[in-house]
Coordinates of C-alpha atoms in Angstrom, one line a residue:
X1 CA 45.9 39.1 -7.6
X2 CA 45.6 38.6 -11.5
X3 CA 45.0 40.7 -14.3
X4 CA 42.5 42.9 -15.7
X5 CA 40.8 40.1 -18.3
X6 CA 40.4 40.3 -22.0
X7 CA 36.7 41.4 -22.2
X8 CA 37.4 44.9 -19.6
X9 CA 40.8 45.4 -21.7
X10 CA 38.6 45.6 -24.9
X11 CA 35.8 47.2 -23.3
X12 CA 38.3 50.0 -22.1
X13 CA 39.3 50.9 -25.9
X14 CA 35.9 49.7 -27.5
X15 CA 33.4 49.9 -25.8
X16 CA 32.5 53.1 -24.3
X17 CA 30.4 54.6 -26.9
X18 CA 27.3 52.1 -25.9
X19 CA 25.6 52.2 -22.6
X20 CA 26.5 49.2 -21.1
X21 CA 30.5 48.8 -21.7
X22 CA 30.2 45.4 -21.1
X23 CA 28.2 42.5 -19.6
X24 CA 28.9 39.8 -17.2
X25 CA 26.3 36.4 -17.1
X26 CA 26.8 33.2 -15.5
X27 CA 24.0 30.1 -14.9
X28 CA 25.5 28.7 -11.7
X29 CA 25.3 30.4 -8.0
X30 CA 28.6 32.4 -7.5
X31 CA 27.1 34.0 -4.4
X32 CA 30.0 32.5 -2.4
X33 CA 32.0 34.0 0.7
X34 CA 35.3 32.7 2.1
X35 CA 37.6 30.1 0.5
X36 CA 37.0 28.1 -2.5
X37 CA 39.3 25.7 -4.9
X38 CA 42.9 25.6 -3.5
X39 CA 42.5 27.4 -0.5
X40 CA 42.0 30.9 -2.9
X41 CA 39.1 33.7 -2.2
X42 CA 35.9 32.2 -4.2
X43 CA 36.3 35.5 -6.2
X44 CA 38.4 33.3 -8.1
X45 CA 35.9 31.3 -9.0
X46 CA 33.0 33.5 -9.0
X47 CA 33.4 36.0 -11.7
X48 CA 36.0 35.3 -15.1
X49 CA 35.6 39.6 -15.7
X50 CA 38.4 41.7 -13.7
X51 CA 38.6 45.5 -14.1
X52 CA 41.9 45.4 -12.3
X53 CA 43.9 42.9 -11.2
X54 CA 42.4 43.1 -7.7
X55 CA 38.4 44.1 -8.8
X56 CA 36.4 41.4 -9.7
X57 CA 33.0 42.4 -11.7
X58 CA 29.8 40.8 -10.1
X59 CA 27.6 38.4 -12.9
X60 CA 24.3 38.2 -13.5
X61 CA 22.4 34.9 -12.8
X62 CA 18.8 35.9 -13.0
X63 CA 17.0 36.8 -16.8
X64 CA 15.1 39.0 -15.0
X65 CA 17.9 41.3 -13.3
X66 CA 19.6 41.2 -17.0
X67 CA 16.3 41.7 -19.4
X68 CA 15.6 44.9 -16.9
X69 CA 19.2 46.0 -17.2
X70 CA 19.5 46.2 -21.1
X71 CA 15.3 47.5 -21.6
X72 CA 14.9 49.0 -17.9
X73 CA 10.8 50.5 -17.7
X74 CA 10.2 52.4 -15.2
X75 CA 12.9 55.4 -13.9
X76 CA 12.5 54.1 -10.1
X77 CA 12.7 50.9 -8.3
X78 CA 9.0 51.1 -7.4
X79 CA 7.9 51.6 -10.8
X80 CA 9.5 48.9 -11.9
X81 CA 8.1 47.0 -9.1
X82 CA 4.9 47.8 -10.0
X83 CA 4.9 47.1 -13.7
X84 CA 6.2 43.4 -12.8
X85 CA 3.3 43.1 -10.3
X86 CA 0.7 44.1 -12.5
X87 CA 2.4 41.2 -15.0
X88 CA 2.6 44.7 -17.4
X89 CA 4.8 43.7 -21.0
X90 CA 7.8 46.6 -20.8
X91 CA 6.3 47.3 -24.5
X92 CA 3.2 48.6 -23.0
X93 CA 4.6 50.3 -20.5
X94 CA 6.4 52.4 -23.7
X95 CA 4.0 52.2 -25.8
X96 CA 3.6 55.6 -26.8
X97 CA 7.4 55.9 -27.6
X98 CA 7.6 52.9 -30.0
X99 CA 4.7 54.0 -31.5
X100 CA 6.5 57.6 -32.1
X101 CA 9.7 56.1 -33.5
X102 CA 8.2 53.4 -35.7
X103 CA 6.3 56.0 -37.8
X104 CA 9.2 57.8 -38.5
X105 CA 11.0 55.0 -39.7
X106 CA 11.1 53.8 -43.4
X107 CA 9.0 50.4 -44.7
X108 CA 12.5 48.2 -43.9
X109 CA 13.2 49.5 -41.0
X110 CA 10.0 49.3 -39.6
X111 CA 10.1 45.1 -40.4
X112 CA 13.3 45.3 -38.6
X113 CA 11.5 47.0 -35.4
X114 CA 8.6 45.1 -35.4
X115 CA 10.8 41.7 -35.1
X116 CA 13.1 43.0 -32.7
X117 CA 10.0 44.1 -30.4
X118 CA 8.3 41.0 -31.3
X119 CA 11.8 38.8 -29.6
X120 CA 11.5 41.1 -27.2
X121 CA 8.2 40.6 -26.1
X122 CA 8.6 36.6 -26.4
X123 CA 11.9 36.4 -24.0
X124 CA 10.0 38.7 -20.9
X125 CA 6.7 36.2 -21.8
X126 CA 9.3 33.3 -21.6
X127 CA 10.9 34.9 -18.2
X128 CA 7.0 35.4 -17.0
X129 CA 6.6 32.3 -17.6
X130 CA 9.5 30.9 -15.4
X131 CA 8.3 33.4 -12.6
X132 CA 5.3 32.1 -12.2
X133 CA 5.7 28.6 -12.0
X134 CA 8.7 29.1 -10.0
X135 CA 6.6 31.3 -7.4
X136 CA 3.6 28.4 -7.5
X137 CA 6.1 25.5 -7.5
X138 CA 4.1 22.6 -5.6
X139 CA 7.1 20.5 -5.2
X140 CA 10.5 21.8 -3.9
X141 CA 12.5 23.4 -6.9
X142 CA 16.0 21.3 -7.9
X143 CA 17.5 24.5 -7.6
X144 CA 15.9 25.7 -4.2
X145 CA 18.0 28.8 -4.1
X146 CA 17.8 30.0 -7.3
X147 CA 15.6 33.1 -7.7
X148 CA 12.4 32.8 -8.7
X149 CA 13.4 33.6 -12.5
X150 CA 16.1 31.4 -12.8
X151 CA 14.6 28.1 -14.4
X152 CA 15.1 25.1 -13.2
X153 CA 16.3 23.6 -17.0
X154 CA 19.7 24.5 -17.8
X155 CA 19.4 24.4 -21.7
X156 CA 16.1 26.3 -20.7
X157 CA 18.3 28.9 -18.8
X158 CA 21.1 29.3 -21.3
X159 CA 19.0 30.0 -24.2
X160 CA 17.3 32.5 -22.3
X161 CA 20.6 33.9 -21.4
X162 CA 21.6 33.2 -25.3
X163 CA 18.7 35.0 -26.1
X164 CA 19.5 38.0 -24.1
X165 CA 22.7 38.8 -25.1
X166 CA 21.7 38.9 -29.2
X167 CA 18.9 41.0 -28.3
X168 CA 21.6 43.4 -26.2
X169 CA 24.5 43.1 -29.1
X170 CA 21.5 43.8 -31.7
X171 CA 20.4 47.4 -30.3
X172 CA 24.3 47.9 -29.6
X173 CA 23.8 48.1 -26.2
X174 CA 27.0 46.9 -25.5
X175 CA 29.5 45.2 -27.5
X176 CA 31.4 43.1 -24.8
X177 CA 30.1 40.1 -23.1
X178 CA 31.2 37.6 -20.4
X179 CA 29.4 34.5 -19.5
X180 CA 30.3 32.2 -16.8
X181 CA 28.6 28.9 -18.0
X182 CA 29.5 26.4 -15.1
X183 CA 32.2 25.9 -12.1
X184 CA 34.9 23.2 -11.7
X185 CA 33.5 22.1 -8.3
X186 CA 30.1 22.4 -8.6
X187 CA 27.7 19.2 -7.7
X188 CA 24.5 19.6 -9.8
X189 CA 22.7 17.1 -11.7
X190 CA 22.0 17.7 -15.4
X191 CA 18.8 15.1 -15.7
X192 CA 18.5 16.4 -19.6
X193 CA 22.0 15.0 -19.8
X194 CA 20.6 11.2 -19.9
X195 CA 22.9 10.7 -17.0
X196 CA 22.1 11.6 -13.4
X197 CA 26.0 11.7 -12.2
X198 CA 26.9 15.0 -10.3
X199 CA 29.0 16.9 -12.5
X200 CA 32.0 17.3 -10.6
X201 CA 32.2 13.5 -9.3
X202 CA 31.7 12.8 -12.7
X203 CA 34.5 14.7 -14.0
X204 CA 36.8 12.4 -11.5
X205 CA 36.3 8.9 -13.5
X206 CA 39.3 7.6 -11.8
X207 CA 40.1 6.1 -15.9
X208 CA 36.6 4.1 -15.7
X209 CA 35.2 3.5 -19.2
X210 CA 31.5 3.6 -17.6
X211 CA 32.6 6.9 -15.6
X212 CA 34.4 8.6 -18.5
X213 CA 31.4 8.2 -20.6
X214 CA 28.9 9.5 -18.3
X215 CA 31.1 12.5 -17.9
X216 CA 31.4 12.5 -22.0
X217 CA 27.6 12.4 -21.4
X218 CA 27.6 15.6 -19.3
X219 CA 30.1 18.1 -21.2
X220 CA 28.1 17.1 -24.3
X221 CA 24.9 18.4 -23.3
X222 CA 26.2 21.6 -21.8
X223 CA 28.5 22.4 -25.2
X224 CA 25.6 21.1 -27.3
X225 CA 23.5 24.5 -26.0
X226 CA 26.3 26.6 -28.1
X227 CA 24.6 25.5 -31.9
X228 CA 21.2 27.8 -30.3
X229 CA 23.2 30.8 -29.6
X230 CA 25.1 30.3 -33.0
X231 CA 21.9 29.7 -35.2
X232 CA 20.6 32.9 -33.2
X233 CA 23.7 34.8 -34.3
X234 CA 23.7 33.8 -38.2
X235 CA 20.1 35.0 -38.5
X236 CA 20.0 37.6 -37.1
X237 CA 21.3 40.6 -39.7
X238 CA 22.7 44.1 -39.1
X239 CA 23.2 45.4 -42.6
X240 CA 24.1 43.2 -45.3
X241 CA 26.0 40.8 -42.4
X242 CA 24.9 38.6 -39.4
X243 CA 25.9 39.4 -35.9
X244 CA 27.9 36.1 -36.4
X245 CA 30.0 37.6 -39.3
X246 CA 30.8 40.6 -37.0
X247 CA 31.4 38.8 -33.6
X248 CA 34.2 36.8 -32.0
X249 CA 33.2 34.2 -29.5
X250 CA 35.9 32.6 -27.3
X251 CA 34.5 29.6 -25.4
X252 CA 36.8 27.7 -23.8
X253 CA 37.4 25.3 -20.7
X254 CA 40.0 25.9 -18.1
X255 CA 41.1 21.4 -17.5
X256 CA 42.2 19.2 -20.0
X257 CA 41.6 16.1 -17.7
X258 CA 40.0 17.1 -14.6
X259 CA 40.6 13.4 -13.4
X260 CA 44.0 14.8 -12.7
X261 CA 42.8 18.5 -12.2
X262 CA 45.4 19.0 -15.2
X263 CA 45.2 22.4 -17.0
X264 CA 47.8 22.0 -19.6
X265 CA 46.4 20.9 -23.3
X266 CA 42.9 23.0 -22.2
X267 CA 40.9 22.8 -25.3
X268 CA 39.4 26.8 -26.7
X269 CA 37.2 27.6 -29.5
X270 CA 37.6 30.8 -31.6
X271 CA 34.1 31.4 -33.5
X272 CA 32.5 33.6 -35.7
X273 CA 34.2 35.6 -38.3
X274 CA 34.7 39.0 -36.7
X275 CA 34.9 41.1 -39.4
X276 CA 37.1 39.0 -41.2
X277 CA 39.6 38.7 -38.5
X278 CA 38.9 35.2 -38.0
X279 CA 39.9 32.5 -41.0
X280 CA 37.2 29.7 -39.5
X281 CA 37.3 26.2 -40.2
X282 CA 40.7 25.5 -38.7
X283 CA 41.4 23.0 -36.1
X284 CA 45.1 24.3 -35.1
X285 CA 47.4 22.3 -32.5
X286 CA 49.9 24.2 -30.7
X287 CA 53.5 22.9 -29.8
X288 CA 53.5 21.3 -26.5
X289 CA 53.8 24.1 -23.6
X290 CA 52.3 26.9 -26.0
X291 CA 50.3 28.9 -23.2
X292 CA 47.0 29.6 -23.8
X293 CA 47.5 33.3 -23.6
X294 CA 49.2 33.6 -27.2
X295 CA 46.2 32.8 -28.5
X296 CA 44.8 35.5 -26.8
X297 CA 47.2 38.0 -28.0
X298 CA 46.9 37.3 -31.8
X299 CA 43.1 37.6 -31.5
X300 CA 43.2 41.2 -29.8
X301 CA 45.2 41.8 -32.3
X302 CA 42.9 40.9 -34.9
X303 CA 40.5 43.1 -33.2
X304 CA 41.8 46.1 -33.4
X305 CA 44.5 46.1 -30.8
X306 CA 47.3 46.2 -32.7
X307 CA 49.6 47.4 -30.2
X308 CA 49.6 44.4 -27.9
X309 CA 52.4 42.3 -27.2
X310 CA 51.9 40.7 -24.3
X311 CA 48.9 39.2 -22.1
X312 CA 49.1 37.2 -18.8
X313 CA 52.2 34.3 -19.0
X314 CA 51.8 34.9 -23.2
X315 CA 55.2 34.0 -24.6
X316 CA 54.7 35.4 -28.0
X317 CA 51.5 35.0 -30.6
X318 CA 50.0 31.9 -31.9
X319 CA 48.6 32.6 -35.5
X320 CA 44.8 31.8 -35.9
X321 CA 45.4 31.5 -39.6
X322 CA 46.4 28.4 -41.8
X323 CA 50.0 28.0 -41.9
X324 CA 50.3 28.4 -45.8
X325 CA 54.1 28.1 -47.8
X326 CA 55.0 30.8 -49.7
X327 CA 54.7 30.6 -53.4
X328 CA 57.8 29.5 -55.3
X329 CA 59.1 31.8 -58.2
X330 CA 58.8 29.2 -60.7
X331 CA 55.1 28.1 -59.3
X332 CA 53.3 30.9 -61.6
X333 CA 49.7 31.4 -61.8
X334 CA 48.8 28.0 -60.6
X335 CA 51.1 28.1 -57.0
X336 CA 49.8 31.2 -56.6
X337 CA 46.4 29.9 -56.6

């Protein structure tokens, strides 16, 4: 039993007016049954999006399941089978529809089209593409279980996954997004990484210098895929302001030291500017036992939800701003400055 999380509480007020309230992705298999980390249901651990404090949301691992969710083709299962087995783009299966929209549309607007249907077309070639080597694999896969348009890569999954969500915010398609990038206990390899330590064995170092960098090594190359969805984000414009300006991204880890599976100090990044609500360029440390969930209360806030006051074990708010005196009577023009 917990609560209903941030993303369905903003979705609720937000974003009903698109067709897909929300979205929930993850990269790692959370197709689990029975008990997980402390003896609690892997729901737990499977899914970070609640819609009640007892109904976790299912997330989507495969590009394929997602890109067909937010573009669909095809008003029936089997047509949809058979325009992926006839290796048919989606924008020739509507053809006749872009083709009716984009001459109605104005010189700038028809730019705009053509380059979202051009990123369209290149992340369903790049999810082919993934299919089919996947399907005519000559050696066993590293992720054997994985569908078939999961790649094997995990940068080369998360920018897919990166990809699909600016393509989904872009069309306002939905407004809300969750995405489960990894799990605490998991055992994979990241060979991109430099280092070929499991992740979670890694993450116990037991105070080894060796171990602690090779873990260092790890979390590096997973955070270091966030600059691609960022530079994504900033060039990509709606009106005279990139998605970036107008979105708030919370990414976040739930240990501080997971040699000591300790949660207290958890490190979270607020980023983008979302509509101004965000300041940017702050590192802010909070006073020792601050939870985590005041954080979370000033940015709904900021976000058009004035009227909270309290979220999870919140004791308060925790400004995102810069702490700034105020000006002295005497200061004039200058202390004002």
């Amino acid at each position: 039993f917990v609560g209903t999380s941030l993303d369905q509480l903003y979705a609720r007020r937000l974003g009903q007016s698109t067709p897909l309230p929300s979205m929930q992705f993850c990269i790692e298999n959370l197709a689990q049954a029975g008990g997980c980390t402390y003896n609690y249901s892997c729901a737990y651990t499977d899914t970070i999006s609640w819609s009640s404090p007892s109904e976790p949301l299912p997330m989507i691992r495969d590009p394929r399941v997602a890109f067909e969710m937010i573009f669909g083709a095809g008003g029936t299962p089997e047509e949809r089978a058979e325009r992926r087995a006839t290796r048919r783009s989606i924008l020739d299966w509507i053809m006749r529809d872009v083709s009716e929209v984009r001459n109605e549309l104005g010189a700038v607007d028809r730019r705009r089209m053509d380059r979202y249907l051009d990123n369209v077309r290149e992340v369903e070639r790049r999810i082919q593409l993934v299919e089919r080597r996947n399907d005519g694999a000559a050696e066993p896969r590293e992720l054997p279980d994985a569908p078939p348009g999961v790649p094997d890569s995990f940068s080369e999954h998360m920018q897919l996954m990166f990809d699909l969500q600016v393509l989904a915010m872009e069309t306002d398609m939905t407004r809300v997004i969750s995405f489960k990038t990894g799990r605490d206990a998991q055992n994979r390899v990241f060979p991109e990484s430099g280092t070929q330590r499991p992740f979670h064995p890694a993450s116990h170092h037991g105070n080894n210098e060796k171990r602690i960098m090779d873990f260092n090594t790890i979390c590096q190359h997973r955070v270091g895929q966030l600059p691609y969805f960022l530079e994504r984000l900033e060039n990509t414009m709606e009106g005279d302001a990139s998605l970036l300006d107008k979105t708030a991204i919370i990414w976040g880890s739930p240990m501080a030291d997971p040699n000591l599976h300790n949660h207290r100090r958890a490190p979270l990044l607020l980023l983008g500017r979302a509509n101004g609500a965000l300041e940017g360029g702050l590192h802010l440390r909070a006073p020792e036992g601050t939870p985590m969930a005041n954080v979370f209360v000033s940015l709904m806030r900021g976000l058009g939800h004035a009227d909270m006051t309290t979220f999870g074990d919140s004791t308060g708010a925790f400004a995102l701003d810069y702490p700034r005196q105020p000006a002295s009577p005497s200061a004039g023009a200058a202390g004002n400055a």
